[in-house]
Tab-separated table of C-alpha atoms and ligand atoms in Angstrom:
chain	number	residue	atom	x	y	z
A	13	UNK	CA	313.378	51.569	82.863
A	14	UNK	CA	312.747	48.517	80.502
A	15	UNK	CA	315.459	46.429	79.412
A	16	UNK	CA	314.174	47.045	75.596
A	17	UNK	CA	314.389	50.145	74.877
A	18	UNK	CA	315.405	52.955	72.640
A	19	UNK	CA	316.213	56.239	74.705
A	20	UNK	CA	316.710	59.545	74.179
A	21	UNK	CA	319.465	61.235	75.745
A	22	UNK	CA	317.839	64.413	75.402
A	23	UNK	CA	314.690	65.072	76.601
A	24	UNK	CA	314.819	60.920	78.315
A	25	UNK	CA	311.556	60.195	75.760
A	26	UNK	CA	311.695	56.290	75.156
A	27	UNK	CA	309.975	53.208	72.008
A	28	UNK	CA	309.659	50.269	71.951
A	29	UNK	CA	312.361	48.125	69.918
A	30	UNK	CA	309.155	47.122	68.365
A	31	UNK	CA	308.375	50.334	67.241
A	32	UNK	CA	310.142	51.754	63.107
A	33	UNK	CA	311.400	55.155	65.276
A	34	UNK	CA	314.818	56.471	64.587
A	35	UNK	CA	314.362	59.148	66.007
A	36	UNK	CA	313.048	61.420	68.600
A	37	UNK	CA	309.957	63.471	68.503
A	38	UNK	CA	312.489	66.023	69.455
A	39	UNK	CA	314.997	65.545	67.388
A	40	UNK	CA	317.803	63.586	69.093
A	41	UNK	CA	318.822	60.589	67.976
A	42	UNK	CA	317.717	57.515	69.638
A	43	UNK	CA	320.569	55.259	72.111
A	44	UNK	CA	318.934	51.922	74.115
A	45	UNK	CA	318.283	51.522	77.370
A	46	UNK	CA	321.193	49.956	79.739
A	47	UNK	CA	320.357	46.176	80.059
A	48	UNK	CA	322.478	43.634	81.486
A	49	UNK	CA	324.961	42.673	79.596
A	50	UNK	CA	325.518	38.006	79.647
A	51	UNK	CA	328.981	37.033	78.239
A	52	UNK	CA	330.882	34.062	79.015
A	53	UNK	CA	333.469	33.483	76.790
A	54	UNK	CA	334.033	29.926	78.069
A	55	UNK	CA	330.099	29.326	77.130
A	56	UNK	CA	329.616	31.948	74.565
A	57	UNK	CA	327.097	29.646	72.778
A	58	UNK	CA	328.123	26.832	70.218
A	59	UNK	CA	326.861	28.854	67.783
A	60	UNK	CA	329.666	29.772	64.944
A	61	UNK	CA	328.800	33.188	63.754
A	62	UNK	CA	328.129	36.857	65.829
A	63	UNK	CA	324.974	35.983	67.363
A	64	UNK	CA	327.142	33.199	70.215
A	65	UNK	CA	327.028	36.675	71.687
A	66	UNK	CA	323.321	37.468	71.769
A	67	UNK	CA	322.847	37.314	75.262
A	68	UNK	CA	325.577	40.193	75.052
A	69	UNK	CA	322.318	41.738	72.990
A	70	UNK	CA	318.901	43.812	74.110
A	71	UNK	CA	316.775	40.566	75.217
A	72	UNK	CA	314.065	42.065	72.776
A	73	UNK	CA	311.225	41.429	76.161
A	74	UNK	CA	308.117	40.775	75.020
A	75	UNK	CA	309.374	39.945	71.133
A	76	UNK	CA	312.132	37.033	72.080
A	77	UNK	CA	310.218	34.415	69.960
A	78	UNK	CA	310.020	36.358	66.807
A	79	UNK	CA	314.054	38.150	67.342
A	80	UNK	CA	314.660	34.596	67.925
A	81	UNK	CA	313.506	33.513	64.496
A	82	UNK	CA	314.240	36.442	62.959
A	83	UNK	CA	317.911	36.157	63.536
A	84	UNK	CA	318.496	32.198	62.954
A	85	UNK	CA	316.911	33.088	59.415
A	86	UNK	CA	319.137	35.992	58.122
A	87	UNK	CA	321.904	35.057	59.630
A	88	UNK	CA	325.424	33.787	57.119
A	89	UNK	CA	327.269	32.564	59.901
A	90	UNK	CA	329.436	36.130	60.169
A	91	UNK	CA	332.169	37.070	62.267
A	92	UNK	CA	334.912	34.946	63.299
A	93	UNK	CA	337.249	36.482	62.216
A	94	UNK	CA	340.943	35.769	61.984
A	95	UNK	CA	343.585	36.680	64.447
A	96	UNK	CA	346.939	36.667	62.821
A	97	UNK	CA	350.024	38.990	63.448
A	98	UNK	CA	351.082	41.389	61.077
A	99	UNK	CA	353.882	39.476	60.249
A	100	UNK	CA	354.298	36.590	60.939
A	101	UNK	CA	357.544	37.659	62.115
A	102	UNK	CA	356.691	40.552	64.022
A	103	UNK	CA	354.307	39.105	66.903
A	104	UNK	CA	353.222	42.954	68.201
A	105	UNK	CA	351.418	44.062	65.590
A	106	UNK	CA	348.426	42.146	64.739
A	107	UNK	CA	345.259	42.067	62.160
A	108	UNK	CA	341.761	40.970	62.906
A	109	UNK	CA	340.691	40.337	59.299
A	110	UNK	CA	337.624	41.587	59.128
A	111	UNK	CA	336.663	41.452	55.078
A	112	UNK	CA	336.333	37.112	55.554
A	113	UNK	CA	332.882	38.164	55.113
A	114	UNK	CA	329.971	37.179	53.493
A	115	UNK	CA	329.421	40.610	52.170
A	116	UNK	CA	333.505	41.394	52.738
A	117	UNK	CA	332.964	43.629	55.387
A	118	UNK	CA	332.628	44.372	58.942
A	119	UNK	CA	329.792	46.104	58.453
A	120	UNK	CA	328.107	42.726	58.230
A	121	UNK	CA	328.490	41.935	62.025
A	122	UNK	CA	326.064	45.474	62.353
A	123	UNK	CA	323.775	44.602	60.091
A	124	UNK	CA	322.981	40.738	60.653
A	125	UNK	CA	321.602	42.200	64.129
A	126	UNK	CA	319.578	45.293	62.387
A	127	UNK	CA	317.563	43.732	59.825
A	128	UNK	CA	317.002	40.684	62.211
A	129	UNK	CA	316.368	42.795	64.588
A	130	UNK	CA	313.529	44.374	61.871
A	131	UNK	CA	312.422	42.132	60.651
A	132	UNK	CA	311.213	40.680	64.106
A	133	UNK	CA	309.324	44.733	64.495
A	134	UNK	CA	307.716	43.331	61.156
A	135	UNK	CA	309.352	45.741	59.409
A	136	UNK	CA	308.586	44.813	55.313
A	137	UNK	CA	311.071	47.332	53.968
A	138	UNK	CA	314.298	48.153	54.526
A	139	UNK	CA	315.772	52.473	53.566
A	140	UNK	CA	319.718	52.642	54.777
A	141	UNK	CA	322.046	55.115	52.534
A	142	UNK	CA	325.724	54.616	53.246
A	143	UNK	CA	328.793	54.929	50.639
A	144	UNK	CA	328.828	52.275	49.890
A	145	UNK	CA	330.258	48.633	53.038
A	146	UNK	CA	327.107	49.393	54.940
A	147	UNK	CA	324.495	49.290	51.603
A	148	UNK	CA	325.392	46.720	50.320
A	149	UNK	CA	325.943	44.472	53.958
A	150	UNK	CA	322.080	45.716	54.540
A	151	UNK	CA	321.194	44.936	51.040
A	152	UNK	CA	322.190	41.363	51.556
A	153	UNK	CA	320.721	40.831	54.927
A	154	UNK	CA	316.984	41.926	53.613
A	155	UNK	CA	317.177	39.748	50.308
A	156	UNK	CA	318.214	36.667	53.457
A	157	UNK	CA	315.407	38.490	55.420
A	158	UNK	CA	313.444	38.407	52.246
A	159	UNK	CA	312.287	42.554	53.223
A	160	UNK	CA	312.661	44.930	49.876
A	161	UNK	CA	315.519	47.509	50.171
A	162	UNK	CA	316.464	50.733	48.844
A	163	UNK	CA	319.913	51.800	49.770
A	164	UNK	CA	320.474	55.542	48.896
A	165	UNK	CA	323.923	56.162	47.927
A	166	UNK	CA	325.974	59.179	46.476
A	167	UNK	CA	325.999	59.399	42.280
A	168	UNK	CA	329.828	58.643	42.762
A	169	UNK	CA	329.879	55.139	44.259
A	170	UNK	CA	332.216	53.211	43.194
A	171	UNK	CA	330.547	51.041	40.204
A	172	UNK	CA	331.728	47.720	42.244
A	173	UNK	CA	329.531	48.472	44.812
A	174	UNK	CA	327.292	49.343	43.391
A	175	UNK	CA	327.095	45.870	41.311
A	176	UNK	CA	326.782	44.884	44.838
A	177	UNK	CA	323.910	46.150	46.042
A	178	UNK	CA	322.007	45.469	42.884
A	179	UNK	CA	322.531	41.840	43.075
A	180	UNK	CA	321.457	41.190	46.302
A	181	UNK	CA	317.572	42.934	44.435
A	182	UNK	CA	318.047	46.020	46.336
A	183	UNK	CA	317.283	49.553	44.638
A	184	UNK	CA	320.428	51.407	44.777
A	185	UNK	CA	318.914	55.362	44.243
A	186	UNK	CA	321.823	57.563	43.462
A	187	UNK	CA	321.245	61.104	44.536
A	188	UNK	CA	323.752	63.753	42.595
A	189	UNK	CA	325.679	65.805	44.978
A	190	UNK	CA	327.486	65.311	48.805
A	191	UNK	CA	327.484	62.662	50.884
A	192	UNK	CA	325.786	64.579	52.877
A	193	UNK	CA	322.579	65.809	50.130
A	194	UNK	CA	321.763	61.176	50.068
A	195	UNK	CA	322.002	60.970	53.565
A	196	UNK	CA	319.348	64.093	53.514
A	197	UNK	CA	317.343	62.021	50.388
A	198	UNK	CA	316.790	59.151	52.591
A	199	UNK	CA	316.203	60.922	55.600
A	200	UNK	CA	313.094	62.342	53.972
A	201	UNK	CA	311.843	58.560	52.915
A	202	UNK	CA	312.763	56.987	55.397
A	203	UNK	CA	310.422	59.388	57.851
A	204	UNK	CA	307.238	59.630	55.140
A	205	UNK	CA	307.988	55.030	55.590
A	206	UNK	CA	307.681	55.694	58.989
A	207	UNK	CA	304.568	57.679	59.229
A	208	UNK	CA	302.631	55.546	56.872
A	209	UNK	CA	304.795	52.669	59.180
A	210	UNK	CA	306.164	50.786	55.418
A	211	UNK	CA	309.070	51.148	55.284
A	212	UNK	CA	312.513	51.111	58.311
A	213	UNK	CA	315.139	53.223	58.770
A	214	UNK	CA	317.866	50.575	58.767
A	215	UNK	CA	320.083	53.292	59.782
A	216	UNK	CA	324.308	52.090	60.348
A	217	UNK	CA	324.514	56.053	62.027
A	218	UNK	CA	320.203	55.771	63.915
A	219	UNK	CA	319.982	53.112	64.515
A	220	UNK	CA	321.974	52.199	68.105
A	221	UNK	CA	321.645	48.632	67.927
A	222	UNK	CA	324.701	48.172	64.527
A	223	UNK	CA	326.761	49.042	67.681
A	224	UNK	CA	325.430	45.762	69.452
A	225	UNK	CA	326.649	43.611	65.904
A	226	UNK	CA	329.881	46.222	65.951
A	227	UNK	CA	330.506	44.850	69.415
A	228	UNK	CA	331.295	41.170	69.052
A	229	UNK	CA	335.101	42.335	67.507
A	230	UNK	CA	335.768	43.331	70.910
A	231	UNK	CA	334.151	40.007	71.850
A	232	UNK	CA	335.771	37.990	69.310
A	233	UNK	CA	339.109	39.244	69.998
A	234	UNK	CA	338.811	39.224	73.495
A	235	UNK	CA	337.484	34.802	73.040
A	236	UNK	CA	340.185	34.348	70.752
A	237	UNK	CA	343.153	36.034	72.103
A	238	UNK	CA	341.960	34.836	75.968
A	239	UNK	CA	342.070	38.209	76.529
A	240	UNK	CA	342.637	41.391	74.992
A	241	UNK	CA	345.847	43.257	73.975
A	242	UNK	CA	347.457	46.432	75.079
A	243	UNK	CA	346.072	48.866	71.710
A	244	UNK	CA	343.610	48.441	70.150
A	245	UNK	CA	343.434	50.776	66.463
A	246	UNK	CA	339.323	51.282	65.051
A	247	UNK	CA	339.076	53.995	62.281
A	248	UNK	CA	336.591	56.406	63.226
A	249	UNK	CA	334.262	57.736	60.184
A	250	UNK	CA	330.578	57.562	61.805
A	251	UNK	CA	332.244	55.660	64.191
A	252	UNK	CA	330.360	52.267	64.188
A	253	UNK	CA	332.812	50.250	64.626
A	254	UNK	CA	333.975	52.466	67.391
A	255	UNK	CA	331.174	53.062	69.585
A	256	UNK	CA	330.726	49.041	69.041
A	257	UNK	CA	333.890	48.807	71.161
A	258	UNK	CA	333.121	51.137	74.034
A	259	UNK	CA	330.668	49.330	74.582
A	260	UNK	CA	332.212	45.672	73.589
A	261	UNK	CA	335.146	47.068	77.001
A	262	UNK	CA	332.379	48.700	78.882
A	263	UNK	CA	330.565	45.464	79.256
A	264	UNK	CA	333.897	43.156	79.542
A	265	UNK	CA	334.339	45.421	82.561
A	266	UNK	CA	331.374	45.701	84.282
A	267	UNK	CA	331.393	41.466	83.956
A	268	UNK	CA	334.512	41.796	85.201
A	269	UNK	CA	336.485	40.469	82.400
A	270	UNK	CA	339.366	42.891	81.922
A	271	UNK	CA	340.254	45.144	84.997
A	272	UNK	CA	341.545	47.982	82.771
A	273	UNK	CA	340.611	49.446	79.526
A	274	UNK	CA	343.132	48.558	76.973
A	275	UNK	CA	344.487	51.993	74.510
A	276	UNK	CA	342.189	52.820	72.551
A	277	UNK	CA	343.128	55.225	69.169
A	278	UNK	CA	340.745	56.483	67.007
A	279	UNK	CA	341.853	57.033	63.691
A	280	UNK	CA	340.330	59.491	61.472
A	281	UNK	CA	342.083	59.967	57.952
A	282	UNK	CA	343.940	63.355	57.394
A	283	UNK	CA	342.475	64.957	55.410
A	284	UNK	CA	338.410	64.977	56.531
A	285	UNK	CA	338.909	65.073	60.655
A	286	UNK	CA	336.448	66.440	62.182
A	287	UNK	CA	336.433	64.079	65.503
A	288	UNK	CA	340.605	65.069	65.989
A	289	UNK	CA	339.877	68.686	64.769
A	290	UNK	CA	337.737	68.954	68.641
A	291	UNK	CA	339.511	66.080	69.878
A	292	UNK	CA	343.085	68.273	69.516
A	293	UNK	CA	341.292	71.639	70.296
A	294	UNK	CA	339.366	70.080	73.866
A	295	UNK	CA	335.856	70.489	72.418
A	296	UNK	CA	333.378	68.514	73.000
A	297	UNK	CA	331.023	68.822	69.574
A	298	UNK	CA	332.501	67.991	66.500
A	299	UNK	CA	332.148	70.753	64.438
A	300	UNK	CA	331.748	69.847	60.658
A	301	UNK	CA	334.381	70.065	58.198
A	302	UNK	CA	334.887	70.489	54.678
A	303	UNK	CA	336.149	66.623	52.735
A	304	UNK	CA	339.331	68.254	51.887
A	305	UNK	CA	340.242	65.080	49.119
A	306	UNK	CA	340.576	61.164	50.793
A	307	UNK	CA	341.613	58.318	49.042
A	308	UNK	CA	339.906	56.635	52.920
A	309	UNK	CA	336.456	57.366	51.168
A	310	UNK	CA	334.741	54.941	53.874
A	311	UNK	CA	336.128	57.665	57.002
A	312	UNK	CA	335.735	60.135	54.951
A	313	UNK	CA	332.544	61.790	57.112
A	314	UNK	CA	332.552	65.532	57.596
A	315	UNK	CA	329.405	65.618	59.592
A	316	UNK	CA	329.420	62.422	61.803
A	317	UNK	CA	326.349	62.667	63.436
A	318	UNK	CA	327.583	60.631	65.891
A	319	UNK	CA	331.326	62.559	65.998
A	320	UNK	CA	330.020	64.366	69.875
A	321	UNK	CA	328.756	60.783	71.275
A	322	UNK	CA	332.447	59.133	69.747
A	323	UNK	CA	334.430	61.889	71.607
A	324	UNK	CA	333.350	61.378	74.605
A	325	UNK	CA	333.435	57.225	74.351
A	326	UNK	CA	337.252	57.736	73.170
A	327	UNK	CA	337.733	60.541	76.390
A	328	UNK	CA	336.056	58.462	78.610
A	329	UNK	CA	338.249	55.314	78.279
A	330	UNK	CA	341.520	57.216	78.350
A	331	UNK	CA	342.001	56.494	74.374
A	332	UNK	CA	342.664	59.110	71.519
A	333	UNK	CA	341.922	60.185	68.434
A	334	UNK	CA	344.430	60.424	65.688
A	335	UNK	CA	345.131	60.446	62.189
A	336	UNK	CA	346.043	58.546	59.285
A	337	UNK	CA	348.158	60.629	57.182
A	338	UNK	CA	347.193	60.700	53.320
A	339	UNK	CA	350.869	60.132	51.780
A	340	UNK	CA	350.755	56.818	54.475
A	341	UNK	CA	347.249	54.993	52.836
A	342	UNK	CA	349.052	53.439	49.845
A	343	UNK	CA	351.921	52.687	51.320
A	344	UNK	CA	350.322	50.801	53.842
A	345	UNK	CA	347.443	49.687	51.259
A	346	UNK	CA	350.983	47.906	49.542
A	347	UNK	CA	353.029	46.786	53.003
A	348	UNK	CA	349.363	44.912	53.823
A	349	UNK	CA	349.502	43.226	50.431
A	350	UNK	CA	353.165	41.751	50.353
A	351	UNK	CA	351.716	40.230	53.582
A	352	UNK	CA	349.001	38.455	51.898
A	353	UNK	CA	346.413	41.015	52.969
A	354	UNK	CA	344.551	42.410	49.452
A	355	UNK	CA	342.558	45.049	51.245
A	356	UNK	CA	340.623	48.647	50.883
A	357	UNK	CA	342.153	51.687	51.424
A	358	UNK	CA	340.488	52.667	53.677
A	359	UNK	CA	340.765	49.249	55.806
A	360	UNK	CA	344.823	51.237	55.275
A	361	UNK	CA	344.204	54.216	57.422
A	362	UNK	CA	344.193	51.787	60.303
A	363	UNK	CA	347.944	51.101	59.331
A	364	UNK	CA	349.013	53.752	58.253
A	365	UNK	CA	348.430	55.557	61.733
A	366	UNK	CA	349.918	52.283	63.410
A	367	UNK	CA	353.034	52.452	61.383
A	368	UNK	CA	353.446	56.666	61.440
A	369	UNK	CA	353.910	56.823	65.178
A	370	UNK	CA	355.471	53.067	65.596
A	371	UNK	CA	358.103	55.982	63.072
A	372	UNK	CA	358.355	58.234	65.628
A	373	UNK	CA	358.763	55.936	68.964
A	374	UNK	CA	355.386	55.610	70.523
A	375	UNK	CA	355.417	52.490	71.963
A	376	UNK	CA	351.983	50.552	71.614
A	377	UNK	CA	353.050	47.442	73.201
A	378	UNK	CA	350.668	44.625	71.938
A	379	UNK	CA	348.036	45.498	69.334
A	380	UNK	CA	345.076	45.069	67.048
A	381	UNK	CA	343.728	46.640	64.113
A	382	UNK	CA	340.749	44.925	61.877
A	383	UNK	CA	341.484	44.846	58.416
A	384	UNK	CA	337.744	46.103	57.653
A	385	UNK	CA	337.858	46.131	53.725
A	386	UNK	CA	338.051	44.085	51.107
A	387	UNK	CA	340.333	45.656	48.218
A	388	UNK	CA	337.892	43.914	45.622
A	389	UNK	CA	335.344	46.909	46.672
A	390	UNK	CA	337.419	49.744	45.172
A	391	UNK	CA	337.396	50.002	41.491
B	12	LIG	C1	336.172	49.296	54.954
B	12	LIG	C2	335.478	50.448	56.302
B	12	LIG	N1	336.330	50.794	57.262
B	12	LIG	C3	335.932	51.641	57.827
B	12	LIG	C4	334.822	52.416	57.647
B	12	LIG	C5	334.428	53.355	59.126
B	12	LIG	O1	333.126	52.845	60.207
B	12	LIG	P1	332.765	54.209	60.764
B	12	LIG	O2	332.700	55.167	59.291
B	12	LIG	O3	330.767	53.147	60.776
B	12	LIG	O4	333.296	54.833	61.413
B	12	LIG	C6	334.283	51.946	56.971
B	12	LIG	C7	333.057	52.898	56.822
B	12	LIG	O5	331.910	52.918	55.975
B	12	LIG	C8	334.241	50.854	55.907
B	12	LIG	O6	333.684	50.821	54.575
B	13	LIG	ZN1	313.660	63.466	72.461
C-alpha cells in the first residue's frame, strides 16, 4: 500500500492525500493507510513546534516539497506545552497545560497539520464545523495560510468563540437547532465544495490527518518526562485527542520506546456519554444518546461518528471509559484556578473524573491529564 493515502476501512478504497476527499464513495469514514513512523526522542528535530515530530507524520510522498513549505508557512510554534505537577506539593498528578497554544486550546495541534495538508493539496477555501474550539483553531490557521474559511457553528455557541472565529477573518455560519443540524449543514456545503473542487472539508471528525497533529500530545509527554506516566486521562467527545493518543502509543510501542501501554482513561460527560454507555454494556457500537444538558459543552457529543472507533482503541490498549460527575465539574474548575490554572469547564472533566476515582480509592499511580481549553473561552 502506498505510504500516504486515505483508506476506507469499510471497503478498502483509497484516495490520495493530495485530493479533496473527506469521505469514501461508500459513505465510510476514512483513515490513513499504515506508514512507518520515525521518532527519536533524543534527536526530535530542532523545531520549536509540533513539527519537531514531522518524521512521525505521513511523508506526503510525491508532494514532499509542497507539504514542507505549507507547514513552515502555517506553524505558529504550537505545542511544547508545559507539563507540571497539578499541586506543587504532590508529584503524583501531572497536568499538561495545553491551553498554552496560539488559539488557547489543544485543537491547534490538529488544525496546524490539517490546514498545512489542505494548503499543500491546493485548497483555496476551507469548510469546518465545530462547537467552538476546533473552529477557532482552523480559522486561525486558515488565516495564516491565506485560505478562505467558513466555520459552521450552532447558533447557541458562546459569543466569545464566535468573536474569535470572526476576528481571524473567517465567516461564522450560525445554524439554528442542534449540534447535529450544524454538522448536516456543513456536510452539505462540503459536498458541494468537493464536487466543484472549490473547498476542502477541514473537519476534525472526518479528516484523519487531524489525529496526526493531536498525537504530538503524547510524544511531548514522552519527550519531556523521558517516558510515560502510569495513567493517561483524555477527554472524549468526538475523540480527537483520544485517537491521537492511541496512534502515538501504538507508534511508541512499535518503535520499542515503551514496553507496555499506560492505562488510558477516556472521560465523557455524565449527562452525554454515548461511548461510556456502549463500553459499560459491552457493546461495540456507540448508539446516539440524548444530551441531557452538561456544562462540559466541548465533550457533549451525542452522536460521535468515530465513537465505535474510539471504543475499539481504548479496548485494544486495555484502557477504560469513565464519566466525569456533573456535580464535580465546577469544583474541579475552581480547584484548578486555586492552583493557578484558569480552564474552561470542559477542561475540568478529566480532573473531576480523576478526583472522583481517587476519592473512591482507585490507584492511578502517576497520572497525567490535559488542561485543554482556556477559561477565557467560555462566558
Ligand atoms: C476544551 C476541550 N476539551 C476537550 C474537547 C474534546 O475533544 P474531542 O471532541 O475531540 O474528543 C474539546 C472539543 O471541542 C474541547 O474544546
Ligand atoms: Zn468505502
